[in-house]
Coordinates of C-alpha atoms and ligand atoms in Angstrom, one line a residue:
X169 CA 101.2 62.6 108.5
X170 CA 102.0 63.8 104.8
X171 CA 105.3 62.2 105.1
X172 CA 103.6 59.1 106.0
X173 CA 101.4 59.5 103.4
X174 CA 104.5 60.0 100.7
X175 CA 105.8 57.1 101.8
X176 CA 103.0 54.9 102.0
X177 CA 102.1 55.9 98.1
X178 CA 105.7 54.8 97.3
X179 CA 105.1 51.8 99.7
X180 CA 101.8 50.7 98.3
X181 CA 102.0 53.1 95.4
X182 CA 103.2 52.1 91.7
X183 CA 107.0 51.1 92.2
X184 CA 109.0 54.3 90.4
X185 CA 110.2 53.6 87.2
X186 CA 114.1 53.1 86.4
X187 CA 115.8 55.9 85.0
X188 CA 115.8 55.6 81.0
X189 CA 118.4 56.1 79.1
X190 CA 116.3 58.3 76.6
X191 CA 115.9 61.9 77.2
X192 CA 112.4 62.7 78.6
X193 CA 109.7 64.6 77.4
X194 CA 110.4 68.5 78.1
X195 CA 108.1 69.6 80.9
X196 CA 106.2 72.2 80.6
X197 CA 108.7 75.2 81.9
X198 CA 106.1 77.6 82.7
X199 CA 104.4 78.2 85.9
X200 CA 101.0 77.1 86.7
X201 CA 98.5 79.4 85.0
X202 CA 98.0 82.5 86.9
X203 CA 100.3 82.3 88.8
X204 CA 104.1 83.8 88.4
X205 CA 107.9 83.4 88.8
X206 CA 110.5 86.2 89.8
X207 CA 113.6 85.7 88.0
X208 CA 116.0 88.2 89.1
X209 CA 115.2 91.5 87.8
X210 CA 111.3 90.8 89.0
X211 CA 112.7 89.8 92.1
X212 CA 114.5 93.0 92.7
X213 CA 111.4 95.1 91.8
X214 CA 109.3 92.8 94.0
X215 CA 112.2 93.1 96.9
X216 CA 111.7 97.3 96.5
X217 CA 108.3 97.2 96.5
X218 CA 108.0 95.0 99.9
X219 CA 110.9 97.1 101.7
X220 CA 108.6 100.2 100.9
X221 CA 105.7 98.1 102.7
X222 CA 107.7 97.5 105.7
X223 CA 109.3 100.7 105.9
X224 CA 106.0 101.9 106.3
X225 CA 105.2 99.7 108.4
X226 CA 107.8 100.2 110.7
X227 CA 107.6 104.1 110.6
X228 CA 104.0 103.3 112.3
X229 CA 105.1 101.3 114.8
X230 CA 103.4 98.3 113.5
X231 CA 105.1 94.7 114.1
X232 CA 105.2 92.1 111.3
X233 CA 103.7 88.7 111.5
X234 CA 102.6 86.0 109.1
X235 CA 100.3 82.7 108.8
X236 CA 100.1 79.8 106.8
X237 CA 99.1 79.7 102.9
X238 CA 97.1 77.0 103.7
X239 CA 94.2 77.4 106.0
X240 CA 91.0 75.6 107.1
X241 CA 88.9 75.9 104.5
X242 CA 85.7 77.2 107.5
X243 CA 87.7 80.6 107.8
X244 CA 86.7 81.9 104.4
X245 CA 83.2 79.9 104.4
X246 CA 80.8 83.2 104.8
X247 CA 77.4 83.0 103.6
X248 CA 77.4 86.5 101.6
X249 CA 77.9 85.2 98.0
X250 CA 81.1 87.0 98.0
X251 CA 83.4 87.1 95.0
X252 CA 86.4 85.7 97.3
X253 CA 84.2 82.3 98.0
X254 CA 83.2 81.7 94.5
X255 CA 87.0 81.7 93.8
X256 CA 88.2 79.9 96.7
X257 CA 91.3 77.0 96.0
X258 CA 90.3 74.7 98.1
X259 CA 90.5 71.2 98.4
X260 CA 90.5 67.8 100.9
X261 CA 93.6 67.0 101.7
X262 CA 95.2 63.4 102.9
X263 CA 93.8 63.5 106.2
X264 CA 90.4 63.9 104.8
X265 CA 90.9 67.8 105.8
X266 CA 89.4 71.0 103.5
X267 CA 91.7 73.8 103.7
X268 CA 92.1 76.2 101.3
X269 CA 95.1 78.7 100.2
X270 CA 94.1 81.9 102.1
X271 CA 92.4 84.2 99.3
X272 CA 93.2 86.7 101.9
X273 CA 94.8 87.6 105.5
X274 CA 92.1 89.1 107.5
X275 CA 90.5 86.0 109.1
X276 CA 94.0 84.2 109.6
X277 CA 94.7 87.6 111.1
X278 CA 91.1 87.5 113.6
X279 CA 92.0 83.5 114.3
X280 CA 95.7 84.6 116.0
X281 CA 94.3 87.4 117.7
X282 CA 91.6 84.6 119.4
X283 CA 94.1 82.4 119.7
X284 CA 96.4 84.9 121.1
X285 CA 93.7 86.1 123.6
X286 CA 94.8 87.8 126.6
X287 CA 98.1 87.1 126.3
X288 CA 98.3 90.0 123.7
X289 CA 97.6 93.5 125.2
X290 CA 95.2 95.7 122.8
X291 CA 95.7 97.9 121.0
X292 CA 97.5 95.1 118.4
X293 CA 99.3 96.9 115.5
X294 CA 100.1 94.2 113.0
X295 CA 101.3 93.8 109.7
X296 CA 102.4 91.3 107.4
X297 CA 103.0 91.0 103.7
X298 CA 101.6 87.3 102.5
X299 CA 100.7 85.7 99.1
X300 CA 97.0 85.3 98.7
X301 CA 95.6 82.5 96.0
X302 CA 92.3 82.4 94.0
X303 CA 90.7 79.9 91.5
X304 CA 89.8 81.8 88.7
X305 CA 88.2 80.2 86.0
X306 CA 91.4 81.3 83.2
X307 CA 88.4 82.5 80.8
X308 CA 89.1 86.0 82.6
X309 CA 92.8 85.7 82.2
X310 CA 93.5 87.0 85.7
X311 CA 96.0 86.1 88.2
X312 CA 95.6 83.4 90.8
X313 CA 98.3 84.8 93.1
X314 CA 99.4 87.8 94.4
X315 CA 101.2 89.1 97.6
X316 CA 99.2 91.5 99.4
X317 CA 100.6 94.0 102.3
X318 CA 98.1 94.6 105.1
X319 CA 97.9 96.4 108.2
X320 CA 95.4 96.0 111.3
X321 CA 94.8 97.6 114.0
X322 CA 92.9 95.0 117.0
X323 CA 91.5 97.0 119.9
X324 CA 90.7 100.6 118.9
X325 CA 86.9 101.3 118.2
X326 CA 87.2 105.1 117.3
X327 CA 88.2 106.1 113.9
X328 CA 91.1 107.4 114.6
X329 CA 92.6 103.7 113.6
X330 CA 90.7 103.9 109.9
X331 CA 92.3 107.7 109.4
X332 CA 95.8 106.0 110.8
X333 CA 95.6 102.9 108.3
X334 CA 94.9 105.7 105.5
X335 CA 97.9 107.8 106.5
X336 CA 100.0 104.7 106.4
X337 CA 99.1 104.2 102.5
X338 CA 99.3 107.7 102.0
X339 CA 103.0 108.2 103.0
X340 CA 103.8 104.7 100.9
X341 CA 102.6 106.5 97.9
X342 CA 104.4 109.4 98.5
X343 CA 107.7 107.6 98.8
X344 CA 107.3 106.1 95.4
X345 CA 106.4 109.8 94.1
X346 CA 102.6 109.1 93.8
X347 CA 100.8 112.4 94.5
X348 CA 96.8 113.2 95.3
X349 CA 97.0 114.1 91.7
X350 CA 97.7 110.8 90.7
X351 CA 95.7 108.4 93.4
X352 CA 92.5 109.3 95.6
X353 CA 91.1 107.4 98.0
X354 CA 87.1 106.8 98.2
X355 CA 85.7 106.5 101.7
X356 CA 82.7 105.7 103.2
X357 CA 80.6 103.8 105.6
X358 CA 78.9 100.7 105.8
X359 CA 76.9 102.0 108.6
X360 CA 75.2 104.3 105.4
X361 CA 73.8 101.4 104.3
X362 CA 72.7 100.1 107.8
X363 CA 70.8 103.4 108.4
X364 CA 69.1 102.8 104.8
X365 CA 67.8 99.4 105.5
X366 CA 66.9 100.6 108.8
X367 CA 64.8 103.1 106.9
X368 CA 63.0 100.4 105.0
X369 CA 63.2 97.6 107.1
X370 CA 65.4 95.3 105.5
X371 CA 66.4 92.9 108.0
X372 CA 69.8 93.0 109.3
X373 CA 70.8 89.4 108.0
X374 CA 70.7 90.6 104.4
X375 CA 73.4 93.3 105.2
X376 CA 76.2 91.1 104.2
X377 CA 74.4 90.5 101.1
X378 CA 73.5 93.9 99.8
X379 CA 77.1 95.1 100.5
X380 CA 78.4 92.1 98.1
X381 CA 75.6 93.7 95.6
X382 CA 76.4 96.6 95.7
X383 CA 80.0 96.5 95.5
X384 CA 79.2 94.7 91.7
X385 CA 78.3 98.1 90.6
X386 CA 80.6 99.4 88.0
X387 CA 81.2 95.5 87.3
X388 CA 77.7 94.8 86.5
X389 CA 74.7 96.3 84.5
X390 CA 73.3 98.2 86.8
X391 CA 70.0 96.4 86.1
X392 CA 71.6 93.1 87.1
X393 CA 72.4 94.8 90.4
X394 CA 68.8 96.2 90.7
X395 CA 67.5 92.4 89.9
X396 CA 69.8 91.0 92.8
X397 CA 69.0 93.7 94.6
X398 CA 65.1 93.3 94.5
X399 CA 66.2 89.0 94.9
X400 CA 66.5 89.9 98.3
X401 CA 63.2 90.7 99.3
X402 CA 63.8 94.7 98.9
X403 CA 60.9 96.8 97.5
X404 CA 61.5 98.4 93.9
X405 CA 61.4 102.0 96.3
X406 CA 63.5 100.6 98.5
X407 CA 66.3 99.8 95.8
X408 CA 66.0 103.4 94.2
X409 CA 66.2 105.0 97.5
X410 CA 68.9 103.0 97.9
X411 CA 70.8 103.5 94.9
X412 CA 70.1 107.5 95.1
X413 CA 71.7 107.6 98.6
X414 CA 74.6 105.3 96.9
X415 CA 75.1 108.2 94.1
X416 CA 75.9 110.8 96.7
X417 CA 79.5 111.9 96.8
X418 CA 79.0 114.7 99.4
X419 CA 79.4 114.7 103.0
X420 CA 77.1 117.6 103.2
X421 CA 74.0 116.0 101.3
X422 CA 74.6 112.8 103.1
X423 CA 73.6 114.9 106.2
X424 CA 70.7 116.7 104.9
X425 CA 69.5 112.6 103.7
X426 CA 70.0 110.2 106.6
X427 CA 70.4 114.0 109.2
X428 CA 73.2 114.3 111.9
X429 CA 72.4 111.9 114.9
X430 CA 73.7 108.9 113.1
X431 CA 76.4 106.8 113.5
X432 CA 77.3 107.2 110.1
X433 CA 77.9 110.6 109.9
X434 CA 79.5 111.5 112.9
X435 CA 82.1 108.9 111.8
X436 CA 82.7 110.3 108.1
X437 CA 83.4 113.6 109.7
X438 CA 85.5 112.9 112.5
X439 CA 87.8 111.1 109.7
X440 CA 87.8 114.2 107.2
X441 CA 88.3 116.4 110.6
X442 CA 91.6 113.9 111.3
X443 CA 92.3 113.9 107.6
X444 CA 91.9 117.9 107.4
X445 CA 94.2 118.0 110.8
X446 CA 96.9 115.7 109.8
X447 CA 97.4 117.2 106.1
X448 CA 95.7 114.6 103.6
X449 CA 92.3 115.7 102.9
X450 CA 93.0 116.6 99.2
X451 CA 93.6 112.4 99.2
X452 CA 90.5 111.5 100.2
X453 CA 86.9 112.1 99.2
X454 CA 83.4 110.6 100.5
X455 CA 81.8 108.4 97.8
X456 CA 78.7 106.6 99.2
X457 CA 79.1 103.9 96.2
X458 CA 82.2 102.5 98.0
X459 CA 81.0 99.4 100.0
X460 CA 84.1 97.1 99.2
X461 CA 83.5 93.5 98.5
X462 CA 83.9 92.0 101.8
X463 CA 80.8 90.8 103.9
X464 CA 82.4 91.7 107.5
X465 CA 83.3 95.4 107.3
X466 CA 80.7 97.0 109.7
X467 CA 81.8 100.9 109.1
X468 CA 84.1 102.9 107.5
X469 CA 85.4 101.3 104.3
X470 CA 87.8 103.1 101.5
X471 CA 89.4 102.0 98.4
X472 CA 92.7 103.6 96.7
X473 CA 91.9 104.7 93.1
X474 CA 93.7 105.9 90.1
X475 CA 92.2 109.1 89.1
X476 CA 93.1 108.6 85.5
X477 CA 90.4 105.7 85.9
X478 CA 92.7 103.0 83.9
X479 CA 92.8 100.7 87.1
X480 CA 91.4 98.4 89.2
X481 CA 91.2 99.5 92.7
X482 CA 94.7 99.5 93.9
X483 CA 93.8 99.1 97.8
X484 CA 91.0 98.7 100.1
X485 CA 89.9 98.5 103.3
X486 CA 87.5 98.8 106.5
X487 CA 86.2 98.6 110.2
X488 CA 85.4 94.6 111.0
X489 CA 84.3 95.1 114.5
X490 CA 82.4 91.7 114.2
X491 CA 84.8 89.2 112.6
X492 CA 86.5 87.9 116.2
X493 CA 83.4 87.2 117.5
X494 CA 81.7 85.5 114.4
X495 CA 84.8 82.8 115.4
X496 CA 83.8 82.9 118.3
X497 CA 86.1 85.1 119.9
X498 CA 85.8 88.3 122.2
X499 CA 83.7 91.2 120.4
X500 CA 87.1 93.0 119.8
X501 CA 86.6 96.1 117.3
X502 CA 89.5 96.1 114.5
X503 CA 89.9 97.7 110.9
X504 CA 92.9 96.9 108.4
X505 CA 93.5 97.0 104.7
X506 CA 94.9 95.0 102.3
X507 CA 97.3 96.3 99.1
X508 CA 98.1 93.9 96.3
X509 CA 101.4 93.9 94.8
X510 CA 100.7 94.2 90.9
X511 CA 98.3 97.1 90.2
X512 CA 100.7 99.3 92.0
X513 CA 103.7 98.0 89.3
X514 CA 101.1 99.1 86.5
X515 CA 100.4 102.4 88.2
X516 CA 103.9 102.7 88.5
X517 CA 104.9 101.8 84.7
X518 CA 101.9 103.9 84.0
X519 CA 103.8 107.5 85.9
X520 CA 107.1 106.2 84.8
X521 CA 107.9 106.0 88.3
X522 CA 109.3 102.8 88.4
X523 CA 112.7 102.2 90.0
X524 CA 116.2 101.7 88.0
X525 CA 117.2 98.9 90.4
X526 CA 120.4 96.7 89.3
X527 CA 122.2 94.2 90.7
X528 CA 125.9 94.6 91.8
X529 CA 128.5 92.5 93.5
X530 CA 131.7 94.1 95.4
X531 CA 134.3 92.0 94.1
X532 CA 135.1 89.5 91.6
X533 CA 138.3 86.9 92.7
X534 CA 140.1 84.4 90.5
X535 CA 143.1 82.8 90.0
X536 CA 144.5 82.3 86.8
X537 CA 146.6 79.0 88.1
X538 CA 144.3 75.7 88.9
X539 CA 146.5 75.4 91.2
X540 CA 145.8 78.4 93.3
X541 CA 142.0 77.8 93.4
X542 CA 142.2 77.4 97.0
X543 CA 143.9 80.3 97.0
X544 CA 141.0 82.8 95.3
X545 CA 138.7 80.5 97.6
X546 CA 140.5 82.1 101.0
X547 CA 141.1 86.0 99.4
X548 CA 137.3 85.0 98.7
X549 CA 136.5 84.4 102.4
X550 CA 138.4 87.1 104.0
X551 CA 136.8 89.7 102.2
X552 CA 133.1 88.1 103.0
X553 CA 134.4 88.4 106.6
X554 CA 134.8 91.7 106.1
X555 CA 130.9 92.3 104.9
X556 CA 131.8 92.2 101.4
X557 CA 130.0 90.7 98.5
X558 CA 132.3 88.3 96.6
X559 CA 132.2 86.6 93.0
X560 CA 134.3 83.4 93.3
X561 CA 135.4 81.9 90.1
X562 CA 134.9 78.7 90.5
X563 CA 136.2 77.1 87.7
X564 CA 139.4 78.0 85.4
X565 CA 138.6 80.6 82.7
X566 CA 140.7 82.7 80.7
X567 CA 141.1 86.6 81.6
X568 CA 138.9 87.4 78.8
X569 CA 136.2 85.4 80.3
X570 CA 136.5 87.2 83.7
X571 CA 136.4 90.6 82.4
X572 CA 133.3 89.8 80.5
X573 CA 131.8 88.3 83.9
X574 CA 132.6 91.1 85.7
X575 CA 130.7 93.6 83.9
X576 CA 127.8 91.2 83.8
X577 CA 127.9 91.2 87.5
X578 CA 128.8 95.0 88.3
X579 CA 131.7 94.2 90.2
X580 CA 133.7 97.4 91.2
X581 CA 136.9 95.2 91.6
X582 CA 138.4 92.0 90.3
X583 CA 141.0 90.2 92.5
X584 CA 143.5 88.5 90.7
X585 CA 145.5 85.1 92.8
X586 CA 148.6 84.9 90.7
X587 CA 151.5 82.5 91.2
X588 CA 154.4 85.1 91.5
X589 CA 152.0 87.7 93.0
X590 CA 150.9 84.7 95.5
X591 CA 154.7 83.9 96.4
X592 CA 154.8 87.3 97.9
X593 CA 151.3 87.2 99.7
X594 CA 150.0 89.3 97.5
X595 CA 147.2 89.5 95.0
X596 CA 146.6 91.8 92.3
X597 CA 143.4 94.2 92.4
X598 CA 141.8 96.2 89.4
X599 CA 139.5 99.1 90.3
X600 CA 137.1 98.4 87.1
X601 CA 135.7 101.6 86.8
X602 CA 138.6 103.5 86.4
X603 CA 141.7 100.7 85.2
X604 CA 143.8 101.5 88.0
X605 CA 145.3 98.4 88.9
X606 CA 148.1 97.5 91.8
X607 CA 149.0 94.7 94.0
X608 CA 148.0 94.7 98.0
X609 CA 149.2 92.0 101.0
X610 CA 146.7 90.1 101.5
X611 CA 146.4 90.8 104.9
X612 CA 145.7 94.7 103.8
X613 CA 143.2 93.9 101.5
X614 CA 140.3 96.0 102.8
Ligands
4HU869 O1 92.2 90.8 95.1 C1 91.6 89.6 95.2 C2 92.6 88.5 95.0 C3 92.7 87.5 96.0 C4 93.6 86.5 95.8 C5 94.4 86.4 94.7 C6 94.3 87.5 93.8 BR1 95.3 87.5 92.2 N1 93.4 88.5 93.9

């Protein structure tokens, strides 16, 4: 129905003006604000980076899949005064609609799954590698897009899936030469916090809500956290018992606290057990501050972190063993994690670890004759039969030009069509690397 719509503006719309004769006002040739373009050499980085994502990817047997940008608007609609709804770019579209450009891939991920229902078998092992938007008032500066890799795992309730999904990150780093001296990864539990509440009786609705609070900390005083903290109906000892249990950072004195017949416990050690077993532990570490700012994680949550302490988080992610059947779908256990595409370039620039990557074409043809342009098109055409990259000329230009063409494009060779050379079926080659130059038959061009 857009179309219809389109048309119907132009129909009943204002008629569009003639084209004047005078030249226009210059539009503004900059993106929209926060938001970027990739011009070649950005393009090539951004092309590396996502070929490490789904090399990864692939190495764990995980199968890509995507969604729309634009989703129902009721998908990211959660009552937890998350940072993500606040910022939501949303809006009603011509059919009276609200939808919203995903913030995130998560819940497009949980409504495929439901849709999918039993014609998937569990466990799912998805990933995908989507742009996510946000509408951030430009006071902060910060972008409103950025392409986020993620990988889930629907179906598998032990933590196994959580210490896979860390694995998975930790082997990406490693091909880009990031070591454990350079990145760590903070885990914990959500389940930490359940079994605080529990403690004091804090009613299980305001979970989603103390998570979002807690996950301000380090962004916010820490009496603003305390203040929102207390807004929710939790005693001043309740919120330093809290916060005391959120300061521990060892497995050890989180058992002596909350004891060893929890949930969360047995969980955090079976995942340093796997890490211990499978030859990361010196990645990861237990930090009970890490909560993660995303209402539905239910248990074990991490964030990647740049032990120089410069960055943002780089990646995070959790257990969301609830999320299908908040929409309604089967109570299907499943943990993922997201990884944005621009902290990792600044950790990158920051190591001097980013990648010399330029961009090269095979083989440069032209004919020096107008008359032979036909000619350059056909050497042009058998060579791209053959798999190989070819620079046409498209237009007559002296030799000089060509030469000064072909460097700018890397060629290795240049193919010349010329008249008498062309008589014989033959063109001349030049080897630009080295100067050698000699004439082939066309049909032995290889
Ligand atoms: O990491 C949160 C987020 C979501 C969407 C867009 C951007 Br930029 N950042």
């Amino acid at each position: 129905d857009s179309v219809g719509d389109a048309t119907s503006s132009r129909r009943s719309g204002s008629p569009s003006s003639p084209p004047t004769a005078d030249v226009q006002q210059k539009i503004d040739v900059n993106p929209p604000k926060g938001t970027r373009d990739f011009p070649p050499e950005e393009m090539r980085l951004r092309n590396w980076l996502f070929q490490n994502f789904r090399e990864v990817s692939r190495l764990f047997g995980f199968e890509e899949v995507d969604f729309p940008v634009l989703e129902s608007e009721a998908l990211f609609i959660r009552k937890a005064g998350e940072e993500i709804r606040d910022q939501l770019y949303c809006f009603e579209d011509r059919g009276n609609r609200r939808v919203a450009l995903r913030p995130e891939l998560t819940p497009s991920l949980a409504r495929l799954v439901i849709q999918k229902g039993k014609s998937v078998s569990l466990p799912l092992k998805w990933f995908t590698v989507g742009q996510c938007w946000r509408y951030e008032r430009m006071t902060r500066g910060r972008r409103r897009e950025h392409y986020q890799w993620n990988m889930d795992i629907v179906g598998v309730s032990g933590v196994t899936a959580e210490a896979e999904l860390i694995y998975a990150i930790v082997m990406f780093f490693k091909r880009l030469g990031i070591t454990e001296l350079d990145v760590g990864f903070k885990v914990s539990s959500r389940k930490v916090l359940q079994e605080i509440l529990r403690c004091y009786n804090i009613p299980e609705n305001l979970f989603g809500n103390v998570c979002i609070i807690i996950d301000k900390m380090g962004k916010i005083a820490l009496d603003d956290v305390k203040r929102e903290l207390k807004s929710t109906g939790m005693s001043d000892e309740a919120v330093g018992q809290l916060l005391e249990v959120l300061s521990i950072k060892s497995l050890a004195k989180l058992e002596e606290i909350l004891g060893s017949s929890g949930e969360a416990v047995a969980d955090l050690k079976q995942l340093f057990s796997f890490a211990e077993k499978t030859g990361y532990s010196e990645w990861i570490q237990f930090d009970a501050s890490v909560v993660r700012g995303l209402a539905y994680y239910t248990g074990i949550v991490f964030e990647g972190f740049d032990r120089e302490g410069k960055l943002r988080a780089i990646c995070g992610g959790g257990r969301y063993d609830k999320l299908l059947s908040t929409f309604g779908g089967d109570d299907i256990p499943a943990c993922g994690f997201g990884f944005g595409d621009a902290i990792i370039v600044e950790l990158l620039k920051e190591k001097g670890l980013l990648p010399e990557l330029s961009f090269q074409v095979e083989n440069i043809v032209c004919s020096l004759d107008p008359d032979l342009q036909g000619a350059a098109a056909l050497v042009a055409s058998i060579l791209r039969g053959k798999g190989q990259s070819v620079d046409l000329v498209l237009e007559s230009k002296p030799l000089k030009w060509v030469f000064k063409r072909a460097a700018k494009i890397n060629a290795c060779r240049l193919i010349l069509v010329g008249t008498s050379e062309w008589q014989r079926s033959m063109v001349a080659v030049k080897i630009l690397s080295t100067g050698e130059q000699y004439e082939t038959k066309l049909d032995e061009l290889d």
